[in-house]
PDB file of C-alpha atoms in Angstrom:
ATOM      1  CA  MET A1282      79.638 111.146 125.181  1.00 46.00           C
ATOM      2  CA  GLU A1283      78.904 108.799 122.289  1.00 59.00           C
ATOM      3  CA  GLU A1284      81.373 109.139 119.432  1.00 73.00           C
ATOM      4  CA  ALA A1285      79.915 110.643 116.252  1.00 84.00           C
ATOM      5  CA  THR A1286      79.291 108.249 113.377  1.00 94.00           C
ATOM      6  CA  PRO A1287      81.766 108.860 110.543  1.00 98.00           C
ATOM      7  CA  THR A1288      80.519 109.555 107.037  1.00 98.00           C
ATOM      8  CA  ILE A1289      82.981 107.179 105.357  1.00 98.00           C
ATOM      9  CA  SER A1290      84.572 103.934 106.523  1.00 98.00           C
ATOM     10  CA  ILE A1291      87.872 103.234 104.729  1.00 98.00           C
ATOM     11  CA  ILE A1292      88.887  99.582 104.944  1.00 98.00           C
ATOM     12  CA  VAL A1293      92.514  98.507 104.558  1.00 98.00           C
ATOM     13  CA  PRO A1294      93.454  94.808 104.827  1.00 98.00           C
ATOM     14  CA  VAL A1295      97.012  94.466 106.150  1.00 98.00           C
ATOM     15  CA  TYR A1296      99.299  91.494 105.591  1.00 97.00           C
ATOM     16  CA  LYS A1297     103.097  91.404 105.227  1.00 96.00           C
ATOM     17  CA  VAL A1298     103.430  94.976 103.954  1.00 96.00           C
ATOM     18  CA  GLU A1299     105.708  96.383 106.640  1.00 96.00           C
ATOM     19  CA  ALA A1300     107.803  98.298 104.097  1.00 94.00           C
ATOM     20  CA  TYR A1301     104.790  99.920 102.402  1.00 95.00           C
ATOM     21  CA  LEU A1302     102.171 100.363 105.113  1.00 97.00           C
ATOM     22  CA  ASP A1303     103.182 103.810 106.344  1.00 97.00           C
ATOM     23  CA  ARG A1304     103.068 105.273 102.838  1.00 96.00           C
ATOM     24  CA  CYS A1305      99.536 103.942 102.457  1.00 97.00           C
ATOM     25  CA  VAL A1306      98.235 104.990 105.876  1.00 98.00           C
ATOM     26  CA  GLN A1307      99.688 108.496 105.718  1.00 98.00           C
ATOM     27  CA  SER A1308      98.076 109.081 102.332  1.00 98.00           C
ATOM     28  CA  ILE A1309      94.719 108.238 103.946  1.00 98.00           C
ATOM     29  CA  LEU A1310      95.185 110.196 107.182  1.00 98.00           C
ATOM     30  CA  ASN A1311      96.189 113.269 105.152  1.00 98.00           C
ATOM     31  CA  GLN A1312      92.951 113.324 103.141  1.00 98.00           C
ATOM     32  CA  THR A1313      91.301 116.708 102.655  1.00 98.00           C
ATOM     33  CA  PHE A1314      88.012 114.979 103.539  1.00 98.00           C
ATOM     34  CA  SER A1315      88.458 114.235 107.227  1.00 97.00           C
ATOM     35  CA  ASP A1316      85.106 112.782 108.357  1.00 98.00           C
ATOM     36  CA  PHE A1317      86.090 109.135 108.111  1.00 98.00           C
ATOM     37  CA  GLU A1318      87.155 106.146 110.126  1.00 98.00           C
ATOM     38  CA  LEU A1319      90.127 104.117 108.952  1.00 98.00           C
ATOM     39  CA  ILE A1320      89.682 100.406 109.676  1.00 98.00           C
ATOM     40  CA  LEU A1321      93.020  98.589 109.550  1.00 98.00           C
ATOM     41  CA  VAL A1322      92.413  94.847 109.413  1.00 98.00           C
ATOM     42  CA  ASP A1323      95.536  93.026 110.586  1.00 98.00           C
ATOM     43  CA  ASP A1324      95.026  89.721 108.797  1.00 98.00           C
ATOM     44  CA  GLY A1325      97.361  87.742 111.061  1.00 97.00           C
ATOM     45  CA  SER A1326     100.436  89.407 109.607  1.00 97.00           C
ATOM     46  CA  PRO A1327     103.627  87.741 110.939  1.00 96.00           C
ATOM     47  CA  ASP A1328     105.771  90.893 110.768  1.00 96.00           C
ATOM     48  CA  ARG A1329     105.464  94.225 112.617  1.00 96.00           C
ATOM     49  CA  CYS A1330     102.302  95.269 110.777  1.00 97.00           C
ATOM     50  CA  GLY A1331     100.033  94.539 113.733  1.00 97.00           C
ATOM     51  CA  GLN A1332     102.135  96.733 116.027  1.00 98.00           C
ATOM     52  CA  MET A1333     102.249  99.479 113.423  1.00 98.00           C
ATOM     53  CA  CYS A1334      98.445  99.395 113.157  1.00 98.00           C
ATOM     54  CA  ASP A1335      98.099  99.773 116.928  1.00 98.00           C
ATOM     55  CA  ALA A1336     100.505 102.721 116.867  1.00 98.00           C
ATOM     56  CA  TYR A1337      98.415 104.479 114.211  1.00 98.00           C
ATOM     57  CA  ALA A1338      95.309 103.975 116.363  1.00 98.00           C
ATOM     58  CA  GLN A1339      97.050 105.490 119.369  1.00 97.00           C
ATOM     59  CA  GLY A1340      98.085 108.519 117.332  1.00 97.00           C
ATOM     60  CA  ASP A1341      94.785 109.208 115.535  1.00 97.00           C
ATOM     61  CA  ARG A1342      91.330 108.575 117.004  1.00 96.00           C
ATOM     62  CA  ARG A1343      89.913 107.978 113.506  1.00 97.00           C
ATOM     63  CA  VAL A1344      91.889 104.732 113.250  1.00 98.00           C
ATOM     64  CA  ARG A1345      90.373 101.434 114.388  1.00 98.00           C
ATOM     65  CA  VAL A1346      92.246  98.135 114.323  1.00 98.00           C
ATOM     66  CA  ILE A1347      90.950  94.618 113.910  1.00 98.00           C
ATOM     67  CA  HIS A1348      93.376  91.789 114.679  1.00 98.00           C
ATOM     68  CA  LYS A1349      92.272  88.489 113.196  1.00 98.00           C
ATOM     69  CA  LYS A1350      93.513  85.102 112.080  1.00 97.00           C
ATOM     70  CA  ASN A1351      94.831  85.076 108.531  1.00 97.00           C
ATOM     71  CA  GLY A1352      92.008  84.503 106.074  1.00 97.00           C
ATOM     72  CA  GLY A1353      93.117  86.355 102.953  1.00 96.00           C
ATOM     73  CA  LEU A1354      92.220  89.652 101.315  1.00 97.00           C
ATOM     74  CA  SER A1355      88.500  88.960 100.876  1.00 98.00           C
ATOM     75  CA  ASP A1356      88.066  87.740 104.444  1.00 98.00           C
ATOM     76  CA  ALA A1357      89.835  90.839 105.783  1.00 98.00           C
ATOM     77  CA  ARG A1358      87.700  93.180 103.673  1.00 98.00           C
ATOM     78  CA  ASN A1359      84.563  91.388 104.839  1.00 98.00           C
ATOM     79  CA  ALA A1360      85.608  91.820 108.472  1.00 98.00           C
ATOM     80  CA  GLY A1361      86.001  95.534 107.793  1.00 98.00           C
ATOM     81  CA  ILE A1362      82.581  95.757 106.143  1.00 98.00           C
ATOM     82  CA  ASP A1363      80.966  94.041 109.121  1.00 98.00           C
ATOM     83  CA  ALA A1364      82.639  96.475 111.541  1.00 98.00           C
ATOM     84  CA  ALA A1365      82.112  99.647 109.492  1.00 98.00           C
ATOM     85  CA  ARG A1366      80.002 102.422 111.016  1.00 98.00           C
ATOM     86  CA  GLY A1367      80.011 104.839 108.094  1.00 98.00           C
ATOM     87  CA  GLU A1368      77.237 105.430 105.595  1.00 98.00           C
ATOM     88  CA  TYR A1369      79.744 104.966 102.781  1.00 98.00           C
ATOM     89  CA  LEU A1370      82.536 102.437 102.236  1.00 98.00           C
ATOM     90  CA  GLY A1371      85.920 102.729 100.565  1.00 98.00           C
ATOM     91  CA  PHE A1372      88.736 100.228 100.119  1.00 98.00           C
ATOM     92  CA  VAL A1373      92.488 100.794  99.821  1.00 98.00           C
ATOM     93  CA  ASP A1374      95.123  98.089  99.408  1.00 96.00           C
ATOM     94  CA  SER A1375      97.876  98.380 101.992  1.00 96.00           C
ATOM     95  CA  ASP A1376     100.751  98.678  99.516  1.00 93.00           C
ATOM     96  CA  ASP A1377      99.103 101.446  97.464  1.00 95.00           C
ATOM     97  CA  GLU A1378      98.555 105.156  98.025  1.00 94.00           C
ATOM     98  CA  ILE A1379      95.881 107.707  97.202  1.00 97.00           C
ATOM     99  CA  ALA A1380      95.790 111.365  96.208  1.00 96.00           C
ATOM    100  CA  PRO A1381      95.107 113.815  99.072  1.00 97.00           C
ATOM    101  CA  ASP A1382      91.689 114.736  97.656  1.00 98.00           C
ATOM    102  CA  MET A1383      90.525 111.293  96.514  1.00 98.00           C
ATOM    103  CA  TYR A1384      87.730 110.849  99.043  1.00 98.00           C
ATOM    104  CA  GLU A1385      86.715 114.501  98.851  1.00 98.00           C
ATOM    105  CA  SER A1386      86.349 114.061  95.105  1.00 98.00           C
ATOM    106  CA  LEU A1387      84.479 110.754  95.361  1.00 98.00           C
ATOM    107  CA  TYR A1388      82.102 112.096  98.020  1.00 98.00           C
ATOM    108  CA  ARG A1389      81.387 115.213  95.975  1.00 98.00           C
ATOM    109  CA  LEU A1390      80.642 113.067  92.910  1.00 98.00           C
ATOM    110  CA  LEU A1391      78.169 111.009  94.953  1.00 97.00           C
ATOM    111  CA  GLN A1392      76.388 114.033  96.384  1.00 98.00           C
ATOM    112  CA  GLU A1393      76.224 116.102  93.203  1.00 97.00           C
ATOM    113  CA  GLY A1394      75.116 113.128  91.122  1.00 97.00           C
ATOM    114  CA  ASN A1395      72.700 111.739  93.714  1.00 98.00           C
ATOM    115  CA  ALA A1396      74.518 108.465  93.074  1.00 98.00           C
ATOM    116  CA  ASP A1397      74.998 105.194  94.927  1.00 98.00           C
ATOM    117  CA  LEU A1398      78.543 104.613  93.707  1.00 98.00           C
ATOM    118  CA  SER A1399      81.314 106.947  92.561  1.00 98.00           C
ATOM    119  CA  VAL A1400      84.453 106.152  90.602  1.00 98.00           C
ATOM    120  CA  CYS A1401      87.774 107.911  90.075  1.00 97.00           C
ATOM    121  CA  GLY A1402      90.766 107.081  87.898  1.00 94.00           C
ATOM    122  CA  LEU A1403      93.469 104.604  88.828  1.00 93.00           C
ATOM    123  CA  CYS A1404      97.010 104.236  87.513  1.00 87.00           C
ATOM    124  CA  ASP A1405      99.484 101.370  87.537  1.00 87.00           C
ATOM    125  CA  TYR A1406     102.695 102.592  89.153  1.00 81.00           C
ATOM    126  CA  PHE A1407     105.954 100.738  88.507  1.00 82.00           C
ATOM    127  CA  ALA A1408     109.268 100.631  90.365  1.00 76.00           C
ATOM    128  CA  ASP A1409     110.967 102.867  87.784  1.00 76.00           C
ATOM    129  CA  GLY A1410     108.425 105.633  88.378  1.00 76.00           C
ATOM    130  CA  THR A1411     106.341 104.911  85.288  1.00 78.00           C
ATOM    131  CA  ALA A1412     102.631 105.619  85.809  1.00 76.00           C
ATOM    132  CA  ILE A1413     100.064 104.282  83.343  1.00 80.00           C
ATOM    133  CA  SER A1414      96.396 105.148  83.663  1.00 78.00           C
ATOM    134  CA  GLN A1415      94.138 102.090  83.507  1.00 78.00           C
ATOM    135  CA  ALA A1416      91.460 104.137  81.773  1.00 76.00           C
ATOM    136  CA  LYS A1417      91.918 103.855  78.009  1.00 81.00           C
ATOM    137  CA  ARG A1418      89.124 106.392  77.541  1.00 87.00           C
ATOM    138  CA  GLU A1419      88.382 109.384  79.761  1.00 91.00           C
ATOM    139  CA  LEU A1420      84.861 109.514  81.172  1.00 94.00           C
ATOM    140  CA  LYS A1421      82.983 111.994  83.314  1.00 96.00           C
ATOM    141  CA  GLY A1422      79.295 112.060  84.167  1.00 97.00           C
ATOM    142  CA  VAL A1423      76.423 110.286  85.890  1.00 98.00           C
ATOM    143  CA  PHE A1424      75.243 106.986  84.430  1.00 98.00           C
ATOM    144  CA  THR A1425      72.467 104.476  84.942  1.00 98.00           C
ATOM    145  CA  ALA A1426      73.322 101.053  86.320  1.00 97.00           C
ATOM    146  CA  GLU A1427      73.066  99.504  82.851  1.00 97.00           C
ATOM    147  CA  GLU A1428      75.302 102.144  81.283  1.00 97.00           C
ATOM    148  CA  ALA A1429      77.876 101.768  84.059  1.00 97.00           C
ATOM    149  CA  LEU A1430      77.705  97.979  83.857  1.00 97.00           C
ATOM    150  CA  GLY A1431      78.560  98.113  80.170  1.00 96.00           C
ATOM    151  CA  GLU A1432      81.530 100.347  80.951  1.00 96.00           C
ATOM    152  CA  VAL A1433      82.763  97.975  83.668  1.00 96.00           C
ATOM    153  CA  LEU A1434      82.544  94.946  81.387  1.00 96.00           C
ATOM    154  CA  ARG A1435      84.290  96.663  78.492  1.00 93.00           C
ATOM    155  CA  GLY A1436      86.940  97.992  80.891  1.00 90.00           C
ATOM    156  CA  GLN A1437      87.830 101.033  78.809  1.00 90.00           C
ATOM    157  CA  SER A1438      86.948 103.696  81.390  1.00 92.00           C
ATOM    158  CA  ILE A1439      85.643 102.073  84.598  1.00 94.00           C
ATOM    159  CA  SER A1440      87.879  99.352  86.005  1.00 91.00           C
ATOM    160  CA  VAL A1441      86.602  96.342  87.921  1.00 94.00           C
ATOM    161  CA  ASN A1442      88.871  97.262  90.861  1.00 95.00           C
ATOM    162  CA  ALA A1443      87.172  97.799  94.216  1.00 97.00           C
ATOM    163  CA  VAL A1444      89.683 100.341  95.464  1.00 97.00           C
ATOM    164  CA  ASN A1445      89.059 103.468  93.369  1.00 97.00           C
ATOM    165  CA  LYS A1446      85.407 103.782  94.336  1.00 98.00           C
ATOM    166  CA  LEU A1447      83.083 105.002  97.073  1.00 98.00           C
ATOM    167  CA  TYR A1448      79.980 102.930  97.817  1.00 98.00           C
ATOM    168  CA  LYS A1449      76.778 103.430  99.717  1.00 98.00           C
ATOM    169  CA  LYS A1450      77.124 100.797 102.401  1.00 98.00           C
ATOM    170  CA  ASN A1451      73.722  99.287 101.652  1.00 98.00           C
ATOM    171  CA  LEU A1452      75.008  98.035  98.290  1.00 98.00           C
ATOM    172  CA  PHE A1453      76.829  95.328 100.258  1.00 98.00           C
ATOM    173  CA  GLU A1454      73.645  93.938 101.787  1.00 98.00           C
ATOM    174  CA  GLY A1455      73.782  90.292 100.705  1.00 97.00           C
ATOM    175  CA  ILE A1456      77.146  90.746  98.961  1.00 98.00           C
ATOM    176  CA  ARG A1457      80.587  89.953 100.337  1.00 98.00           C
ATOM    177  CA  PHE A1458      83.977  89.329  98.751  1.00 98.00           C
ATOM    178  CA  PRO A1459      84.556  85.609  98.020  1.00 97.00           C
ATOM    179  CA  VAL A1460      86.871  84.101 100.630  1.00 97.00           C
ATOM    180  CA  GLY A1461      89.714  82.002  99.263  1.00 94.00           C
ATOM    181  CA  LYS A1462      89.496  83.443  95.742  1.00 93.00           C
ATOM    182  CA  THR A1463      91.745  85.697  93.728  1.00 90.00           C
ATOM    183  CA  THR A1464      90.158  88.162  91.287  1.00 93.00           C
ATOM    184  CA  GLU A1465      87.851  88.936  94.210  1.00 96.00           C
ATOM    185  CA  ASP A1466      86.768  92.251  92.668  1.00 97.00           C
ATOM    186  CA  GLY A1467      85.626  90.480  89.514  1.00 97.00           C
ATOM    187  CA  PHE A1468      83.244  88.302  91.509  1.00 98.00           C
ATOM    188  CA  VAL A1469      81.378  91.228  93.108  1.00 98.00           C
ATOM    189  CA  MET A1470      81.647  94.376  90.986  1.00 98.00           C
ATOM    190  CA  VAL A1471      79.051  93.478  88.374  1.00 98.00           C
ATOM    191  CA  LYS A1472      76.531  92.600  91.082  1.00 98.00           C
ATOM    192  CA  LEU A1473      77.283  95.780  93.047  1.00 98.00           C
ATOM    193  CA  VAL A1474      76.848  98.033  90.019  1.00 98.00           C
ATOM    194  CA  ALA A1475      73.606  96.227  89.139  1.00 98.00           C
ATOM    195  CA  LYS A1476      72.167  97.268  92.532  1.00 98.00           C
ATOM    196  CA  THR A1477      72.745 100.977  91.915  1.00 98.00           C
ATOM    197  CA  GLU A1478      70.384 103.571  90.475  1.00 98.00           C
ATOM    198  CA  ARG A1479      73.130 105.958  89.383  1.00 98.00           C
ATOM    199  CA  VAL A1480      76.934 105.812  89.152  1.00 98.00           C
ATOM    200  CA  ALA A1481      79.021 109.014  89.133  1.00 98.00           C
ATOM    201  CA  VAL A1482      82.340 108.863  87.301  1.00 98.00           C
ATOM    202  CA  ASP A1483      85.385 111.082  86.835  1.00 97.00           C
ATOM    203  CA  THR A1484      88.408 109.161  85.521  1.00 95.00           C
ATOM    204  CA  ALA A1485      90.924 111.775  86.686  1.00 93.00           C
ATOM    205  CA  VAL A1486      93.589 109.638  88.425  1.00 93.00           C
ATOM    206  CA  LYS A1487      93.375 109.660  92.227  1.00 95.00           C
ATOM    207  CA  TYR A1488      94.601 106.145  93.090  1.00 96.00           C
ATOM    208  CA  ARG A1489      98.152 104.862  92.623  1.00 90.00           C
ATOM    209  CA  TYR A1490      98.188 101.063  92.240  1.00 89.00           C
ATOM    210  CA  TRP A1491     101.735  99.943  92.965  1.00 82.00           C
ATOM    211  CA  ARG A1492     102.957  97.041  90.834  1.00 78.00           C
ATOM    212  CA  ARG A1493     105.657  95.144  92.685  1.00 63.00           C
ATOM    213  CA  GLU A1494     107.165  91.717  92.169  1.00 58.00           C
ATOM    214  CA  GLY A1495     105.770  89.101  94.573  1.00 49.00           C
ATOM    215  CA  SER A1496     102.403  90.819  95.042  1.00 49.00           C
ATOM    216  CA  ILE A1497      99.176  88.881  94.495  1.00 42.00           C
ATOM    217  CA  THR A1498      98.908  90.190  90.941  1.00 48.00           C
ATOM    218  CA  THR A1499     102.537  89.682  89.834  1.00 50.00           C
ATOM    219  CA  GLY A1500     103.614  86.375  91.418  1.00 59.00           C
ATOM    220  CA  ALA A1501     104.079  83.020  89.696  1.00 68.00           C
ATOM    221  CA  PHE A1502     101.122  81.193  88.151  1.00 79.00           C
ATOM    222  CA  SER A1503      99.030  79.098  90.520  1.00 84.00           C
ATOM    223  CA  GLU A1504      95.800  77.141  90.308  1.00 87.00           C
ATOM    224  CA  LYS A1505      93.973  80.083  91.896  1.00 90.00           C
ATOM    225  CA  ASP A1506      94.636  82.127  88.773  1.00 91.00           C
ATOM    226  CA  TRP A1507      91.728  80.183  87.268  1.00 94.00           C
ATOM    227  CA  ASN A1508      89.462  82.235  89.553  1.00 96.00           C
ATOM    228  CA  VAL A1509      89.450  84.969  86.901  1.00 96.00           C
ATOM    229  CA  VAL A1510      87.720  82.598  84.484  1.00 97.00           C
ATOM    230  CA  GLU A1511      85.302  81.515  87.212  1.00 97.00           C
ATOM    231  CA  ALA A1512      84.430  85.136  88.003  1.00 98.00           C
ATOM    232  CA  TYR A1513      83.749  86.173  84.425  1.00 98.00           C
ATOM    233  CA  THR A1514      81.871  82.981  83.645  1.00 98.00           C
ATOM    234  CA  GLU A1515      79.548  83.899  86.542  1.00 98.00           C
ATOM    235  CA  ASN A1516      79.287  87.447  85.215  1.00 98.00           C
ATOM    236  CA  GLU A1517      78.475  86.249  81.699  1.00 98.00           C
ATOM    237  CA  GLN A1518      75.674  84.095  83.082  1.00 98.00           C
ATOM    238  CA  PHE A1519      74.374  86.976  85.259  1.00 98.00           C
ATOM    239  CA  VAL A1520      74.354  89.361  82.299  1.00 98.00           C
ATOM    240  CA  ARG A1521      72.754  86.776  80.001  1.00 97.00           C
ATOM    241  CA  GLN A1522      69.869  86.436  82.472  1.00 97.00           C
ATOM    242  CA  ASN A1523      69.443  90.081  83.501  1.00 97.00           C
ATOM    243  CA  TYR A1524      70.963  92.338  80.811  1.00 97.00           C
ATOM    244  CA  PRO A1525      70.918  90.322  77.562  1.00 97.00           C
ATOM    245  CA  HIS A1526      71.661  93.396  75.434  1.00 96.00           C
ATOM    246  CA  LEU A1527      75.039  93.610  77.244  1.00 97.00           C
ATOM    247  CA  LEU A1528      75.942  90.009  76.428  1.00 97.00           C
ATOM    248  CA  SER A1529      78.568  91.034  73.885  1.00 97.00           C
ATOM    249  CA  ALA A1530      80.372  93.044  76.584  1.00 97.00           C
ATOM    250  CA  ALA A1531      80.185  90.100  79.006  1.00 98.00           C
ATOM    251  CA  GLU A1532      81.592  87.734  76.370  1.00 98.00           C
ATOM    252  CA  PHE A1533      84.312  90.288  75.644  1.00 97.00           C
ATOM    253  CA  ARG A1534      85.361  90.088  79.277  1.00 97.00           C
ATOM    254  CA  LEU A1535      85.174  86.275  79.378  1.00 98.00           C
ATOM    255  CA  ILE A1536      87.456  85.979  76.343  1.00 98.00           C
ATOM    256  CA  TRP A1537      89.822  88.412  78.054  1.00 97.00           C
ATOM    257  CA  ALA A1538      89.838  86.160  81.153  1.00 97.00           C
ATOM    258  CA  TYR A1539      91.201  83.256  79.140  1.00 97.00           C
ATOM    259  CA  LYS A1540      93.813  85.547  77.608  1.00 97.00           C
ATOM    260  CA  HIS A1541      94.731  86.578  81.159  1.00 94.00           C
ATOM    261  CA  ILE A1542      95.465  82.928  81.989  1.00 95.00           C
ATOM    262  CA  VAL A1543      97.894  82.724  79.076  1.00 95.00           C
ATOM    263  CA  ASP A1544      99.488  86.042  80.088  1.00 93.00           C
ATOM    264  CA  ARG A1545     100.006  84.803  83.648  1.00 91.00           C
ATOM    265  CA  LEU A1546     101.578  81.613  82.317  1.00 92.00           C
ATOM    266  CA  ALA A1547     103.916  83.676  80.164  1.00 91.00           C
ATOM    267  CA  LEU A1548     105.292  85.375  83.277  1.00 85.00           C
ATOM    268  CA  SER A1549     106.159  81.925  84.670  1.00 83.00           C
ATOM    269  CA  LEU A1550     107.964  80.540  81.601  1.00 77.00           C
ATOM    270  CA  GLY A1551     110.612  78.037  82.661  1.00 75.00           C
ATOM    271  CA  ARG A1552     108.905  77.436  86.032  1.00 80.00           C
ATOM    272  CA  TRP A1553     105.863  75.465  84.991  1.00 85.00           C
ATOM    273  CA  ASP A1554     104.546  72.538  86.999  1.00 86.00           C
ATOM    274  CA  GLU A1555     101.866  70.113  85.852  1.00 89.00           C
ATOM    275  CA  THR A1556      99.125  72.539  86.937  1.00 87.00           C
ATOM    276  CA  ALA A1557     100.549  75.250  84.676  1.00 89.00           C
ATOM    277  CA  LYS A1558     100.884  72.875  81.738  1.00 91.00           C
ATOM    278  CA  ALA A1559      97.284  71.748  82.153  1.00 93.00           C
ATOM    279  CA  ALA A1560      96.167  75.385  82.395  1.00 93.00           C
ATOM    280  CA  LYS A1561      97.822  76.194  79.072  1.00 94.00           C
ATOM    281  CA  ARG A1562      96.105  73.286  77.368  1.00 96.00           C
ATOM    282  CA  ALA A1563      92.696  74.185  78.809  1.00 97.00           C
ATOM    283  CA  ALA A1564      92.915  77.922  78.034  1.00 97.00           C
ATOM    284  CA  VAL A1565      94.141  77.380  74.483  1.00 97.00           C
ATOM    285  CA  SER A1566      91.541  74.691  73.830  1.00 98.00           C
ATOM    286  CA  TRP A1567      88.733  77.000  75.020  1.00 98.00           C
ATOM    287  CA  GLY A1568      90.039  79.871  72.913  1.00 98.00           C
ATOM    288  CA  ARG A1569      90.232  77.799  69.740  1.00 98.00           C
ATOM    289  CA  LYS A1570      86.677  76.521  70.273  1.00 98.00           C
ATOM    290  CA  HIS A1571      85.384  80.077  70.717  1.00 98.00           C
ATOM    291  CA  LEU A1572      87.127  81.855  67.846  1.00 98.00           C
ATOM    292  CA  ALA A1573      83.724  82.463  66.251  1.00 97.00           C
ATOM    293  CA  MET A1574      82.583  84.222  69.449  1.00 97.00           C
ATOM    294  CA  LEU A1575      85.710  86.364  69.272  1.00 97.00           C
ATOM    295  CA  TRP A1576      85.291  87.377  65.640  1.00 98.00           C
ATOM    296  CA  ARG A1577      81.614  88.327  65.938  1.00 97.00           C
ATOM    297  CA  ASN A1578      82.222  90.393  69.084  1.00 97.00           C
ATOM    298  CA  GLY A1579      81.863  94.094  68.371  1.00 95.00           C
ATOM    299  CA  CYS A1580      83.872  95.159  71.422  1.00 94.00           C
ATOM    300  CA  TYR A1581      87.152  94.022  69.853  1.00 95.00           C
ATOM    301  CA  SER A1582      88.932  95.861  67.063  1.00 95.00           C
ATOM    302  CA  PHE A1583      90.127  93.940  64.001  1.00 97.00           C
ATOM    303  CA  LYS A1584      93.694  94.245  65.293  1.00 96.00           C
ATOM    304  CA  GLN A1585      92.729  92.840  68.702  1.00 96.00           C
ATOM    305  CA  LYS A1586      90.886  89.936  67.105  1.00 98.00           C
ATOM    306  CA  GLY A1587      94.007  89.137  65.114  1.00 97.00           C
ATOM    307  CA  MET A1588      96.185  89.262  68.242  1.00 96.00           C
ATOM    308  CA  TYR A1589      93.833  86.997  70.196  1.00 97.00           C
ATOM    309  CA  THR A1590      93.699  84.553  67.280  1.00 97.00           C
ATOM    310  CA  PHE A1591      97.510  84.480  67.244  1.00 97.00           C
ATOM    311  CA  LEU A1592      97.474  83.874  71.011  1.00 96.00           C
ATOM    312  CA  PHE A1593      95.123  80.900  70.864  1.00 97.00           C
ATOM    313  CA  CYS A1594      96.588  79.365  67.688  1.00 97.00           C
ATOM    314  CA  PHE A1595     100.283  79.954  68.425  1.00 97.00           C
ATOM    315  CA  PRO A1596     100.419  80.260  72.252  1.00 95.00           C
ATOM    316  CA  SER A1597     104.122  79.459  72.706  1.00 92.00           C
ATOM    317  CA  ALA A1598     105.218  82.204  70.315  1.00 94.00           C
ATOM    318  CA  TYR A1599     102.760  84.659  71.871  1.00 95.00           C
ATOM    319  CA  MET A1600     104.003  83.953  75.399  1.00 93.00           C
ATOM    320  CA  ARG A1601     107.635  84.538  74.481  1.00 91.00           C
ATOM    321  CA  VAL A1602     106.747  87.926  73.019  1.00 91.00           C
ATOM    322  CA  TYR A1603     104.543  88.852  75.964  1.00 90.00           C
ATOM    323  CA  ALA A1604     107.132  87.816  78.572  1.00 86.00           C
ATOM    324  CA  HIS A1605     109.827  89.868  76.843  1.00 81.00           C
ATOM    325  CA  HIS A1606     107.538  92.912  76.738  1.00 78.00           C
ATOM    326  CA  GLN A1607     106.715  92.627  80.451  1.00 73.00           C
ATOM    327  CA  GLN A1608     110.371  92.271  81.434  1.00 65.00           C
ATOM    328  CA  ASP A1609     111.078  95.578  79.727  1.00 57.00           C
ATOM    329  CA  LYS A1610     108.535  97.223  82.078  1.00 53.00           C
ATOM    330  CA  TRP A1611     110.405  96.082  85.170  1.00 47.00           C
TER     331      TRP A1611
END
């Protein structure tokens, strides 16, 4: 008998997360919404992750495993998309965990809102147990693509993250995550949202995004950190051509991308190589040249404009303050 097609395909790239994988997988297998397939993509992990994935597949028929040569997060997600049989797609990072009703909630939002994409809340979770919601403003409702796109760019309620969402699979026709890039979500989210008719949102937190030292998002500065600027430069150009009335929001995000470079450098103080030094010069130079863009942007408060001006005009002092603040979190 042919196996029934699952409603949702949940894609989890797996690489060197032996200590965290079981927490992640169990949170998925214990979902109240059970009509899914879990695609574990072993991205050439050198530890026991591949064996663990096979064991999960033996214990639960909903689990499928792909073993592949290491190609990075985007390449692993793309392999999962290509193999997915469900009508809807979801993504979970292998060192994170999700609430038991996350996919039930996301699926209900899609159905009730007749939407193409649904979004739930996400929190940053730190080693000391601190949980901080990424949504600075609560939001609930059904929105047009343009309304949702503005929210994504402003980042106050809908994050750019791929993981706290449920997508109609057809949104990915012609779109894949960029292989070899960091900030992979930033490269695709604007284009995905632009393809929707409606986006259903409830920012109640359902996804726990673990922040740990040595992860992709908390390691030392590298040349690939410039991908964030590349992504939001592309997005600014896309918005300028297709949604010109949202240009202020796109510029808001581009300015933020340059600030992000300086923030990443601050976390590497005392460990800079020539690439890091050049990155500081380039980011600060861009910021100083675009102070007028900053001050005319309506998405920033007066206080934020002052802070960004301080950052670009006095970067060394800013980075010392920022690094000290981040150390207190850990």
